[in-house]
Amino acid sequence: MARFENAHWMFIVNPAAANGKVGRIWPGLEARIAERLQLYEVSHTRYSGHGIELARKAVQSGFRHIIAVGGDGTNHEVTNGILQQDLIPSRDIFYTLLPVGTGNDWIRTHRIPRQLDAWLDMLEEGFLTVQEVGLVRYRLENEQSQRYFVNVAGMAYDGFVVHYGEKWKAWIRNRFFYLLLILRCLFLYRLTGGIILADDKRIENRFYTINIGICRFSGGGMQLVPQADPRDGQLALTYAGPVSKMGVILNTWRFYNGSIGRHPKIELLQARTVEVGSLPGEKGIPLEADGEFLGYSPAAFSLVPAALTVIVPSPE
Ligand SMILES: Nc1ncnc2c1ncn2[C@@H]1O[C@H](COP(=O)(O)OP(=O)(O)OP(=O)(O)O)[C@@H](O)[C@H]1O
């Protein structure tokens, strides 16, 4: 438990989160925050990816208490800024999310409250947990790149949905439209032949989906990696080979109740490293992390232990 009486907080606010709602409600939120916190500053993101830069700069200018305001995408960017800077160990930064996005899946693992008064109580009490994070190296436009992720990364169909959904960003905040989009992608997505290397286990197949999780919830409350534990030193890996479209639709309930592993065509594993590549002659397999589209295979996943200190509402 940490007491934050003298903390100087940096709020990194994504005004575009929740389809622009955050920009509209922030002044009201800030007025209530100002009643409870003594010392804080606010930075607003101006474009996609800006959260990474703002968080890195905040650490460089001395902030050790950082809060992202938005949803899972903002969470992804701000934690990446904290993890990418090399001035101080990332775990020495106290971090949390003020969840005002649409899906807010990462907070489900840590039970971070959405209600502002309860959230401010959480800051006052100052319980901490330290979670591991994933690191993925991948390809984008023939360049090698890398990114951290704190929740779940998805490849194949999951990467395709996020990439396709970028065109419809303004609409997918609507749950019904999001389900329609998922359904449409089911008919558009073509399976790619690939190889997964999970530690020393080699799996070759045409993959419908591949998920690599640190925490367990994604896609608005789905549990595609129910075996994920952010402190167990392992990446949770779930994959499925070819499944019929009707099979996917009829088993949707399993995505939500954590019983996905009972489907005979879905495999759940744990591994310290995971590599995913496509078979010769096949195109790259699309990749997303924490709901943000990144690029394509070959992708190599590893784990950074005890990398992120998170302020949570109760001891974990
Ligand atoms: N100023 C900005 N203008 C436009 N887009 C931005 C800006 N700042 C950040 N973004 C992008 O906004 C996107 C959405 O943010 P975020 O995911 O936090 O909200 P959300 O989609 O409502 O929440 P969730 O992912 O939990 O459903 C992110 O992909 C981020 O890169």
mmCIF file of C-alpha atoms and ligand atoms in Angstrom:
data_model
loop_
_atom_site.group_PDB
_atom_site.id
_atom_site.type_symbol
_atom_site.label_atom_id
_atom_site.label_comp_id
_atom_site.label_asym_id
_atom_site.label_seq_id
_atom_site.Cartn_x
_atom_site.Cartn_y
_atom_site.Cartn_z
ATOM 1 C CA MET A 1 0.000 0.000 0.000
ATOM 2 C CA ALA A 2 1.384 3.407 -0.981
ATOM 3 C CA ARG A 3 0.284 6.766 0.354
ATOM 4 C CA PHE A 4 0.179 9.437 -2.299
ATOM 5 C CA GLU A 5 -0.227 12.617 -0.204
ATOM 6 C CA ASN A 6 2.626 14.469 -1.932
ATOM 7 C CA ALA A 7 2.243 12.880 -5.324
ATOM 8 C CA HIS A 8 2.387 15.059 -8.421
ATOM 9 C CA TRP A 9 0.002 13.354 -10.846
ATOM 10 C CA MET A 10 0.097 13.498 -14.617
ATOM 11 C CA PHE A 11 -3.245 12.821 -16.327
ATOM 12 C CA ILE A 12 -2.938 11.857 -19.993
ATOM 13 C CA VAL A 13 -6.403 12.350 -21.463
ATOM 14 C CA ASN A 14 -7.561 10.958 -24.808
ATOM 15 C CA PRO A 15 -10.401 13.280 -25.842
ATOM 16 C CA ALA A 16 -11.272 10.935 -28.746
ATOM 17 C CA ALA A 17 -11.972 7.928 -26.471
ATOM 18 C CA ALA A 18 -15.539 6.640 -26.219
ATOM 19 C CA ASN A 19 -16.175 8.190 -29.602
ATOM 20 C CA GLY A 20 -15.308 11.721 -28.471
ATOM 21 C CA LYS A 21 -17.314 11.569 -25.249
ATOM 22 C CA VAL A 22 -14.160 11.906 -23.129
ATOM 23 C CA GLY A 23 -13.364 15.314 -24.633
ATOM 24 C CA ARG A 24 -16.867 16.470 -23.750
ATOM 25 C CA ILE A 25 -17.023 15.144 -20.175
ATOM 26 C CA TRP A 26 -13.411 15.849 -19.134
ATOM 27 C CA PRO A 27 -14.014 19.401 -17.780
ATOM 28 C CA GLY A 28 -16.696 17.998 -15.431
ATOM 29 C CA LEU A 29 -14.464 15.100 -14.374
ATOM 30 C CA GLU A 30 -11.522 17.415 -13.789
ATOM 31 C CA ALA A 31 -13.594 19.687 -11.547
ATOM 32 C CA ARG A 32 -14.407 16.701 -9.303
ATOM 33 C CA ILE A 33 -10.821 15.430 -9.383
ATOM 34 C CA ALA A 34 -9.544 18.888 -8.351
ATOM 35 C CA GLU A 35 -11.628 18.658 -5.162
ATOM 36 C CA ARG A 36 -9.694 15.578 -4.069
ATOM 37 C CA LEU A 37 -6.170 15.856 -5.546
ATOM 38 C CA GLN A 38 -3.749 18.624 -4.615
ATOM 39 C CA LEU A 39 -1.151 18.511 -7.307
ATOM 40 C CA TYR A 40 -1.739 17.422 -10.860
ATOM 41 C CA GLU A 41 -1.205 18.324 -14.486
ATOM 42 C CA VAL A 42 -3.140 17.353 -17.599
ATOM 43 C CA SER A 43 -1.957 16.562 -21.125
ATOM 44 C CA HIS A 44 -4.380 15.837 -23.981
ATOM 45 C CA THR A 45 -3.504 13.469 -26.808
ATOM 46 C CA ARG A 46 -3.794 15.103 -30.220
ATOM 47 C CA TYR A 47 -3.520 12.050 -32.473
ATOM 48 C CA SER A 48 -3.329 8.275 -32.400
ATOM 49 C CA GLY A 49 -0.030 7.167 -30.829
ATOM 50 C CA HIS A 50 0.487 10.497 -29.022
ATOM 51 C CA GLY A 51 -0.181 8.824 -25.636
ATOM 52 C CA ILE A 52 3.122 6.910 -25.970
ATOM 53 C CA GLU A 53 5.068 10.110 -26.524
ATOM 54 C CA LEU A 54 3.289 12.026 -23.746
ATOM 55 C CA ALA A 55 3.908 9.272 -21.180
ATOM 56 C CA ARG A 56 7.583 9.001 -22.133
ATOM 57 C CA LYS A 57 7.969 12.779 -21.824
ATOM 58 C CA ALA A 58 6.121 12.812 -18.491
ATOM 59 C CA VAL A 59 8.646 10.344 -17.026
ATOM 60 C CA GLN A 60 11.540 12.334 -18.492
ATOM 61 C CA SER A 61 10.246 15.506 -16.878
ATOM 62 C CA GLY A 62 10.053 13.862 -13.475
ATOM 63 C CA PHE A 63 6.504 12.483 -13.126
ATOM 64 C CA ARG A 64 6.322 9.186 -11.227
ATOM 65 C CA HIS A 65 2.506 9.063 -10.878
ATOM 66 C CA ILE A 66 0.775 8.694 -14.229
ATOM 67 C CA ILE A 67 -2.887 8.234 -15.079
ATOM 68 C CA ALA A 68 -4.362 7.494 -18.488
ATOM 69 C CA VAL A 69 -7.901 8.724 -19.139
ATOM 70 C CA GLY A 70 -9.676 6.759 -21.857
ATOM 71 C CA GLY A 71 -10.190 3.140 -22.807
ATOM 72 C CA ASP A 72 -8.020 0.141 -23.638
ATOM 73 C CA GLY A 73 -6.295 1.924 -26.530
ATOM 74 C CA THR A 74 -5.253 4.826 -24.312
ATOM 75 C CA ASN A 75 -4.160 2.339 -21.650
ATOM 76 C CA HIS A 76 -2.058 0.566 -24.295
ATOM 77 C CA GLU A 77 -0.369 3.782 -25.434
ATOM 78 C CA VAL A 78 0.371 5.281 -22.017
ATOM 79 C CA THR A 79 1.739 2.011 -20.607
ATOM 80 C CA ASN A 80 3.907 1.704 -23.736
ATOM 81 C CA GLY A 81 5.355 5.144 -23.028
ATOM 82 C CA ILE A 82 6.132 4.085 -19.444
ATOM 83 C CA LEU A 83 7.688 0.818 -20.611
ATOM 84 C CA GLN A 84 9.635 2.266 -23.542
ATOM 85 C CA GLN A 85 11.469 4.957 -21.592
ATOM 86 C CA ASP A 86 14.816 3.910 -20.147
ATOM 87 C CA LEU A 87 15.383 6.655 -17.573
ATOM 88 C CA ILE A 88 14.106 4.646 -14.606
ATOM 89 C CA PRO A 89 12.783 1.096 -14.138
ATOM 90 C CA SER A 90 9.177 1.057 -15.384
ATOM 91 C CA ARG A 91 7.971 -0.584 -12.189
ATOM 92 C CA ASP A 92 9.005 2.529 -10.224
ATOM 93 C CA ILE A 93 6.169 4.461 -11.887
ATOM 94 C CA PHE A 94 2.755 4.330 -10.190
ATOM 95 C CA TYR A 95 0.171 3.909 -12.908
ATOM 96 C CA THR A 96 -3.558 3.457 -13.306
ATOM 97 C CA LEU A 97 -6.373 4.056 -15.797
ATOM 98 C CA LEU A 98 -9.393 6.266 -15.300
ATOM 99 C CA PRO A 99 -11.698 4.107 -17.390
ATOM 100 C CA VAL A 100 -13.949 6.178 -19.600
ATOM 101 C CA GLY A 101 -13.621 4.197 -22.825
ATOM 102 C CA THR A 102 -16.114 1.878 -24.461
ATOM 103 C CA GLY A 103 -14.882 -1.654 -23.786
ATOM 104 C CA ASN A 104 -12.556 -1.157 -20.809
ATOM 105 C CA ASP A 105 -11.460 -4.783 -20.668
ATOM 106 C CA TRP A 106 -8.131 -4.458 -18.862
ATOM 107 C CA ILE A 107 -9.758 -2.930 -15.752
ATOM 108 C CA ARG A 108 -11.882 -6.082 -15.288
ATOM 109 C CA THR A 109 -8.791 -8.049 -14.236
ATOM 110 C CA HIS A 110 -7.746 -5.474 -11.643
ATOM 111 C CA ARG A 111 -11.344 -4.538 -10.699
ATOM 112 C CA ILE A 112 -10.598 -0.834 -11.182
ATOM 113 C CA PRO A 113 -13.912 1.016 -10.613
ATOM 114 C CA ARG A 114 -15.593 3.048 -13.353
ATOM 115 C CA GLN A 115 -17.438 5.244 -10.907
ATOM 116 C CA LEU A 116 -15.374 8.399 -10.245
ATOM 117 C CA ASP A 117 -15.839 8.647 -6.461
ATOM 118 C CA ALA A 118 -14.894 4.990 -5.985
ATOM 119 C CA TRP A 119 -11.951 5.534 -8.326
ATOM 120 C CA LEU A 120 -10.754 8.539 -6.286
ATOM 121 C CA ASP A 121 -11.100 6.443 -3.107
ATOM 122 C CA MET A 122 -8.859 3.891 -4.798
ATOM 123 C CA LEU A 123 -6.151 6.551 -5.347
ATOM 124 C CA GLU A 124 -6.460 7.605 -1.722
ATOM 125 C CA GLU A 125 -6.103 4.046 -0.384
ATOM 126 C CA GLY A 126 -3.214 3.308 -2.752
ATOM 127 C CA PHE A 127 -3.156 -0.480 -2.989
ATOM 128 C CA LEU A 128 -0.656 -1.666 -5.573
ATOM 129 C CA THR A 129 -0.114 -4.694 -7.730
ATOM 130 C CA VAL A 130 2.729 -5.440 -10.087
ATOM 131 C CA GLN A 131 1.867 -7.149 -13.354
ATOM 132 C CA GLU A 132 4.011 -8.630 -16.074
ATOM 133 C CA VAL A 133 3.685 -7.321 -19.624
ATOM 134 C CA GLY A 134 4.027 -8.851 -23.063
ATOM 135 C CA LEU A 135 6.503 -7.732 -25.705
ATOM 136 C CA VAL A 136 5.812 -8.490 -29.360
ATOM 137 C CA ARG A 137 8.235 -8.087 -32.246
ATOM 138 C CA TYR A 138 6.462 -7.990 -35.620
ATOM 139 C CA ARG A 139 6.571 -6.709 -39.183
ATOM 140 C CA LEU A 140 4.916 -3.610 -40.643
ATOM 141 C CA GLU A 141 5.577 -2.576 -44.255
ATOM 142 C CA ASN A 142 8.757 -4.670 -44.337
ATOM 143 C CA GLU A 143 10.121 -2.936 -41.242
ATOM 144 C CA GLN A 144 10.721 -4.728 -37.948
ATOM 145 C CA SER A 145 8.915 -3.140 -35.037
ATOM 146 C CA GLN A 146 8.103 -3.905 -31.422
ATOM 147 C CA ARG A 147 5.407 -3.017 -28.919
ATOM 148 C CA TYR A 148 4.501 -3.859 -25.334
ATOM 149 C CA PHE A 149 1.008 -5.034 -24.438
ATOM 150 C CA VAL A 150 -0.612 -5.238 -21.022
ATOM 151 C CA ASN A 151 -3.791 -7.162 -21.785
ATOM 152 C CA VAL A 152 -4.354 -9.444 -24.799
ATOM 153 C CA ALA A 153 -2.833 -9.655 -28.284
ATOM 154 C CA GLY A 154 -4.701 -11.378 -31.108
ATOM 155 C CA MET A 155 -3.681 -12.741 -34.480
ATOM 156 C CA ALA A 156 -5.472 -14.160 -37.525
ATOM 157 C CA TYR A 157 -9.226 -13.421 -37.335
ATOM 158 C CA ASP A 158 -8.756 -11.129 -34.294
ATOM 159 C CA GLY A 159 -6.076 -9.064 -36.051
ATOM 160 C CA PHE A 160 -8.251 -8.955 -39.184
ATOM 161 C CA VAL A 161 -11.303 -7.662 -37.240
ATOM 162 C CA VAL A 162 -9.327 -4.841 -35.594
ATOM 163 C CA HIS A 163 -7.711 -3.859 -38.910
ATOM 164 C CA TYR A 164 -11.038 -3.956 -40.767
ATOM 165 C CA GLY A 165 -12.737 -2.115 -37.887
ATOM 166 C CA GLU A 166 -10.354 0.861 -38.245
ATOM 167 C CA LYS A 167 -12.442 1.939 -41.245
ATOM 168 C CA TRP A 168 -15.556 1.900 -39.081
ATOM 169 C CA LYS A 169 -14.060 3.349 -35.909
ATOM 170 C CA ALA A 170 -16.856 5.838 -35.335
ATOM 171 C CA TRP A 171 -19.459 3.072 -35.506
ATOM 172 C CA ILE A 172 -17.939 0.197 -33.571
ATOM 173 C CA ARG A 173 -18.437 1.960 -30.230
ATOM 174 C CA ASN A 174 -22.011 0.821 -30.688
ATOM 175 C CA ARG A 175 -22.223 -2.744 -29.322
ATOM 176 C CA PHE A 176 -24.787 -3.862 -31.910
ATOM 177 C CA PHE A 177 -22.724 -2.494 -34.803
ATOM 178 C CA TYR A 178 -19.620 -4.136 -33.320
ATOM 179 C CA LEU A 179 -21.377 -7.522 -33.340
ATOM 180 C CA LEU A 180 -22.441 -6.944 -36.959
ATOM 181 C CA LEU A 181 -18.835 -6.122 -37.835
ATOM 182 C CA ILE A 182 -17.566 -9.298 -36.161
ATOM 183 C CA LEU A 183 -20.138 -11.283 -38.114
ATOM 184 C CA ARG A 184 -19.218 -9.621 -41.406
ATOM 185 C CA CYS A 185 -15.513 -10.321 -40.795
ATOM 186 C CA LEU A 186 -16.361 -13.976 -40.200
ATOM 187 C CA PHE A 187 -17.440 -14.182 -43.842
ATOM 188 C CA LEU A 188 -14.612 -12.000 -45.185
ATOM 189 C CA TYR A 189 -11.657 -13.525 -43.335
ATOM 190 C CA ARG A 190 -9.618 -16.159 -45.203
ATOM 191 C CA LEU A 191 -7.622 -18.534 -42.984
ATOM 192 C CA THR A 192 -3.844 -18.473 -43.445
ATOM 193 C CA GLY A 193 -1.587 -21.476 -43.063
ATOM 194 C CA GLY A 194 0.839 -20.844 -40.235
ATOM 195 C CA ILE A 195 3.198 -22.218 -37.626
ATOM 196 C CA ILE A 196 3.062 -21.522 -33.899
ATOM 197 C CA LEU A 197 6.099 -22.252 -31.784
ATOM 198 C CA ALA A 198 5.094 -22.241 -28.101
ATOM 199 C CA ASP A 199 8.312 -22.834 -26.142
ATOM 200 C CA ASP A 200 9.430 -26.024 -27.926
ATOM 201 C CA LYS A 201 5.974 -27.186 -29.083
ATOM 202 C CA ARG A 202 5.416 -26.746 -32.845
ATOM 203 C CA ILE A 203 1.884 -26.462 -34.229
ATOM 204 C CA GLU A 204 1.237 -26.232 -37.954
ATOM 205 C CA ASN A 205 -2.299 -25.541 -39.190
ATOM 206 C CA ARG A 206 -4.588 -23.069 -40.890
ATOM 207 C CA PHE A 207 -5.460 -20.851 -37.949
ATOM 208 C CA TYR A 208 -8.795 -19.232 -37.363
ATOM 209 C CA THR A 209 -7.636 -17.411 -34.248
ATOM 210 C CA ILE A 210 -4.543 -17.030 -32.068
ATOM 211 C CA ASN A 211 -4.655 -15.107 -28.783
ATOM 212 C CA ILE A 212 -1.794 -14.353 -26.433
ATOM 213 C CA GLY A 213 -2.851 -13.028 -23.059
ATOM 214 C CA ILE A 214 -1.390 -11.403 -19.979
ATOM 215 C CA CYS A 215 -4.822 -10.584 -18.536
ATOM 216 C CA ARG A 216 -7.967 -12.497 -19.427
ATOM 217 C CA PHE A 217 -10.696 -10.156 -20.759
ATOM 218 C CA SER A 218 -10.891 -8.619 -24.235
ATOM 219 C CA GLY A 219 -13.432 -7.705 -26.916
ATOM 220 C CA GLY A 220 -15.905 -6.220 -24.419
ATOM 221 C CA GLY A 221 -15.939 -8.900 -21.723
ATOM 222 C CA MET A 222 -14.931 -11.982 -23.737
ATOM 223 C CA GLN A 223 -12.523 -14.490 -22.197
ATOM 224 C CA LEU A 224 -10.457 -15.834 -25.053
ATOM 225 C CA VAL A 225 -7.541 -16.552 -22.699
ATOM 226 C CA PRO A 226 -9.289 -17.585 -19.449
ATOM 227 C CA GLN A 227 -6.052 -19.225 -18.264
ATOM 228 C CA ALA A 228 -4.198 -15.860 -18.238
ATOM 229 C CA ASP A 229 -2.705 -14.686 -14.952
ATOM 230 C CA PRO A 230 -0.706 -11.420 -14.942
ATOM 231 C CA ARG A 231 1.709 -12.710 -12.321
ATOM 232 C CA ASP A 232 2.435 -16.319 -13.266
ATOM 233 C CA GLY A 233 5.491 -15.805 -15.505
ATOM 234 C CA GLN A 234 3.687 -17.319 -18.508
ATOM 235 C CA LEU A 235 1.956 -16.126 -21.643
ATOM 236 C CA ALA A 236 -1.516 -17.622 -22.040
ATOM 237 C CA LEU A 237 -1.958 -18.984 -25.565
ATOM 238 C CA THR A 238 -5.296 -19.943 -27.117
ATOM 239 C CA TYR A 239 -5.564 -21.063 -30.728
ATOM 240 C CA ALA A 240 -8.115 -22.628 -33.032
ATOM 241 C CA GLY A 241 -7.656 -24.251 -36.411
ATOM 242 C CA PRO A 242 -10.417 -24.258 -39.034
ATOM 243 C CA VAL A 243 -13.869 -24.015 -37.445
ATOM 244 C CA SER A 244 -17.145 -23.636 -39.294
ATOM 245 C CA LYS A 245 -18.815 -20.224 -39.265
ATOM 246 C CA MET A 246 -21.882 -21.771 -37.719
ATOM 247 C CA GLY A 247 -19.644 -23.397 -35.087
ATOM 248 C CA VAL A 248 -18.249 -19.979 -34.154
ATOM 249 C CA ILE A 249 -21.709 -18.400 -33.965
ATOM 250 C CA LEU A 250 -23.182 -21.233 -31.895
ATOM 251 C CA ASN A 251 -20.259 -21.176 -29.467
ATOM 252 C CA THR A 252 -20.180 -17.399 -28.907
ATOM 253 C CA TRP A 253 -21.498 -17.898 -25.366
ATOM 254 C CA ARG A 254 -18.293 -19.807 -24.548
ATOM 255 C CA PHE A 255 -16.248 -16.651 -25.299
ATOM 256 C CA TYR A 256 -18.057 -14.906 -22.456
ATOM 257 C CA ASN A 257 -18.232 -17.502 -19.699
ATOM 258 C CA GLY A 258 -14.626 -18.696 -19.740
ATOM 259 C CA SER A 259 -15.440 -22.216 -21.015
ATOM 260 C CA ILE A 260 -13.797 -21.746 -24.415
ATOM 261 C CA GLY A 261 -11.272 -24.503 -23.653
ATOM 262 C CA ARG A 262 -14.058 -27.106 -23.585
ATOM 263 C CA HIS A 263 -14.619 -26.697 -27.316
ATOM 264 C CA PRO A 264 -12.851 -29.651 -28.979
ATOM 265 C CA LYS A 265 -11.228 -27.486 -31.675
ATOM 266 C CA ILE A 266 -9.826 -24.861 -29.317
ATOM 267 C CA GLU A 267 -6.522 -25.394 -27.553
ATOM 268 C CA LEU A 268 -5.372 -23.559 -24.406
ATOM 269 C CA LEU A 269 -1.689 -23.534 -23.456
ATOM 270 C CA GLN A 270 0.833 -21.578 -21.448
ATOM 271 C CA ALA A 271 4.314 -20.738 -22.656
ATOM 272 C CA ARG A 272 7.203 -18.435 -21.874
ATOM 273 C CA THR A 273 7.688 -17.501 -25.537
ATOM 274 C CA VAL A 274 5.440 -17.782 -28.581
ATOM 275 C CA GLU A 275 6.404 -17.311 -32.225
ATOM 276 C CA VAL A 276 3.896 -17.123 -35.067
ATOM 277 C CA GLY A 277 4.772 -17.245 -38.760
ATOM 278 C CA SER A 278 2.924 -17.984 -41.987
ATOM 279 C CA LEU A 279 3.723 -20.973 -44.183
ATOM 280 C CA PRO A 280 5.825 -20.369 -47.356
ATOM 281 C CA GLY A 281 3.716 -18.747 -50.074
ATOM 282 C CA GLU A 282 1.071 -17.522 -47.600
ATOM 283 C CA LYS A 283 0.556 -13.875 -46.670
ATOM 284 C CA GLY A 284 1.389 -12.393 -43.269
ATOM 285 C CA ILE A 285 -1.010 -13.091 -40.394
ATOM 286 C CA PRO A 286 -2.551 -9.845 -39.031
ATOM 287 C CA LEU A 287 -1.705 -8.808 -35.478
ATOM 288 C CA GLU A 288 -3.409 -6.570 -32.913
ATOM 289 C CA ALA A 289 -2.443 -5.882 -29.315
ATOM 290 C CA ASP A 290 -4.786 -4.460 -26.648
ATOM 291 C CA GLY A 291 -7.256 -3.732 -29.473
ATOM 292 C CA GLU A 292 -4.785 -1.694 -31.586
ATOM 293 C CA PHE A 293 -3.786 -2.971 -35.024
ATOM 294 C CA LEU A 294 0.006 -3.358 -35.251
ATOM 295 C CA GLY A 295 1.064 -5.287 -38.361
ATOM 296 C CA TYR A 296 1.747 -8.843 -39.505
ATOM 297 C CA SER A 297 3.652 -12.021 -38.785
ATOM 298 C CA PRO A 298 6.363 -13.142 -38.270
ATOM 299 C CA ALA A 299 5.632 -12.198 -34.667
ATOM 300 C CA ALA A 300 7.637 -13.168 -31.591
ATOM 301 C CA PHE A 301 6.086 -12.790 -28.141
ATOM 302 C CA SER A 302 7.948 -12.732 -24.856
ATOM 303 C CA LEU A 303 7.268 -11.717 -21.293
ATOM 304 C CA VAL A 304 8.707 -8.898 -19.194
ATOM 305 C CA PRO A 305 8.243 -9.926 -15.550
ATOM 306 C CA ALA A 306 7.076 -7.480 -12.868
ATOM 307 C CA ALA A 307 7.207 -4.528 -15.253
ATOM 308 C CA LEU A 308 4.134 -2.428 -14.438
ATOM 309 C CA THR A 309 3.019 -1.153 -11.026
ATOM 310 C CA VAL A 310 -0.733 -0.599 -11.038
ATOM 311 C CA ILE A 311 -2.842 1.227 -8.448
ATOM 312 C CA VAL A 312 -5.796 -1.072 -7.679
ATOM 313 C CA PRO A 313 -8.803 -0.917 -5.333
ATOM 314 C CA SER A 314 -7.807 -3.808 -3.057
ATOM 315 C CA PRO A 315 -4.873 -6.158 -2.428
ATOM 316 C CA GLU A 316 -4.565 -8.794 -5.191
HETATM 317 N N1 LIG B 1 -6.531 13.045 -30.183
HETATM 318 C C1 LIG B 1 -6.872 11.904 -30.777
HETATM 319 N N2 LIG B 1 -7.607 11.898 -31.915
HETATM 320 C C2 LIG B 1 -7.989 10.749 -32.490
HETATM 321 N N3 LIG B 1 -7.677 9.527 -32.018
HETATM 322 C C3 LIG B 1 -6.937 9.472 -30.903
HETATM 323 C C4 LIG B 1 -6.493 10.645 -30.225
HETATM 324 N N4 LIG B 1 -5.772 10.274 -29.132
HETATM 325 C C5 LIG B 1 -5.765 8.924 -29.135
HETATM 326 N N5 LIG B 1 -6.470 8.436 -30.180
HETATM 327 C C6 LIG B 1 -6.818 7.035 -30.502
HETATM 328 O O1 LIG B 1 -8.115 6.823 -29.961
HETATM 329 C C7 LIG B 1 -8.364 5.424 -30.025
HETATM 330 C C8 LIG B 1 -9.461 5.013 -29.077
HETATM 331 O O2 LIG B 1 -9.046 5.160 -27.739
HETATM 332 P P1 LIG B 1 -9.502 4.131 -26.619
HETATM 333 O O3 LIG B 1 -9.304 2.727 -27.099
HETATM 334 O O4 LIG B 1 -8.836 4.516 -25.381
HETATM 335 O O5 LIG B 1 -11.056 4.424 -26.483
HETATM 336 P P2 LIG B 1 -12.268 3.449 -26.735
HETATM 337 O O6 LIG B 1 -12.105 2.783 -28.062
HETATM 338 O O7 LIG B 1 -13.497 4.237 -26.515
HETATM 339 O O8 LIG B 1 -12.132 2.402 -25.557
HETATM 340 P P3 LIG B 1 -12.010 0.792 -25.564
HETATM 341 O O9 LIG B 1 -10.791 0.458 -26.388
HETATM 342 O O10 LIG B 1 -11.860 0.422 -24.120
HETATM 343 O O11 LIG B 1 -13.271 0.295 -26.201
HETATM 344 C C9 LIG B 1 -7.018 4.788 -29.806
HETATM 345 O O12 LIG B 1 -6.773 3.932 -30.901
HETATM 346 C C10 LIG B 1 -6.021 5.963 -29.822
HETATM 347 O O13 LIG B 1 -4.863 5.671 -30.572
#
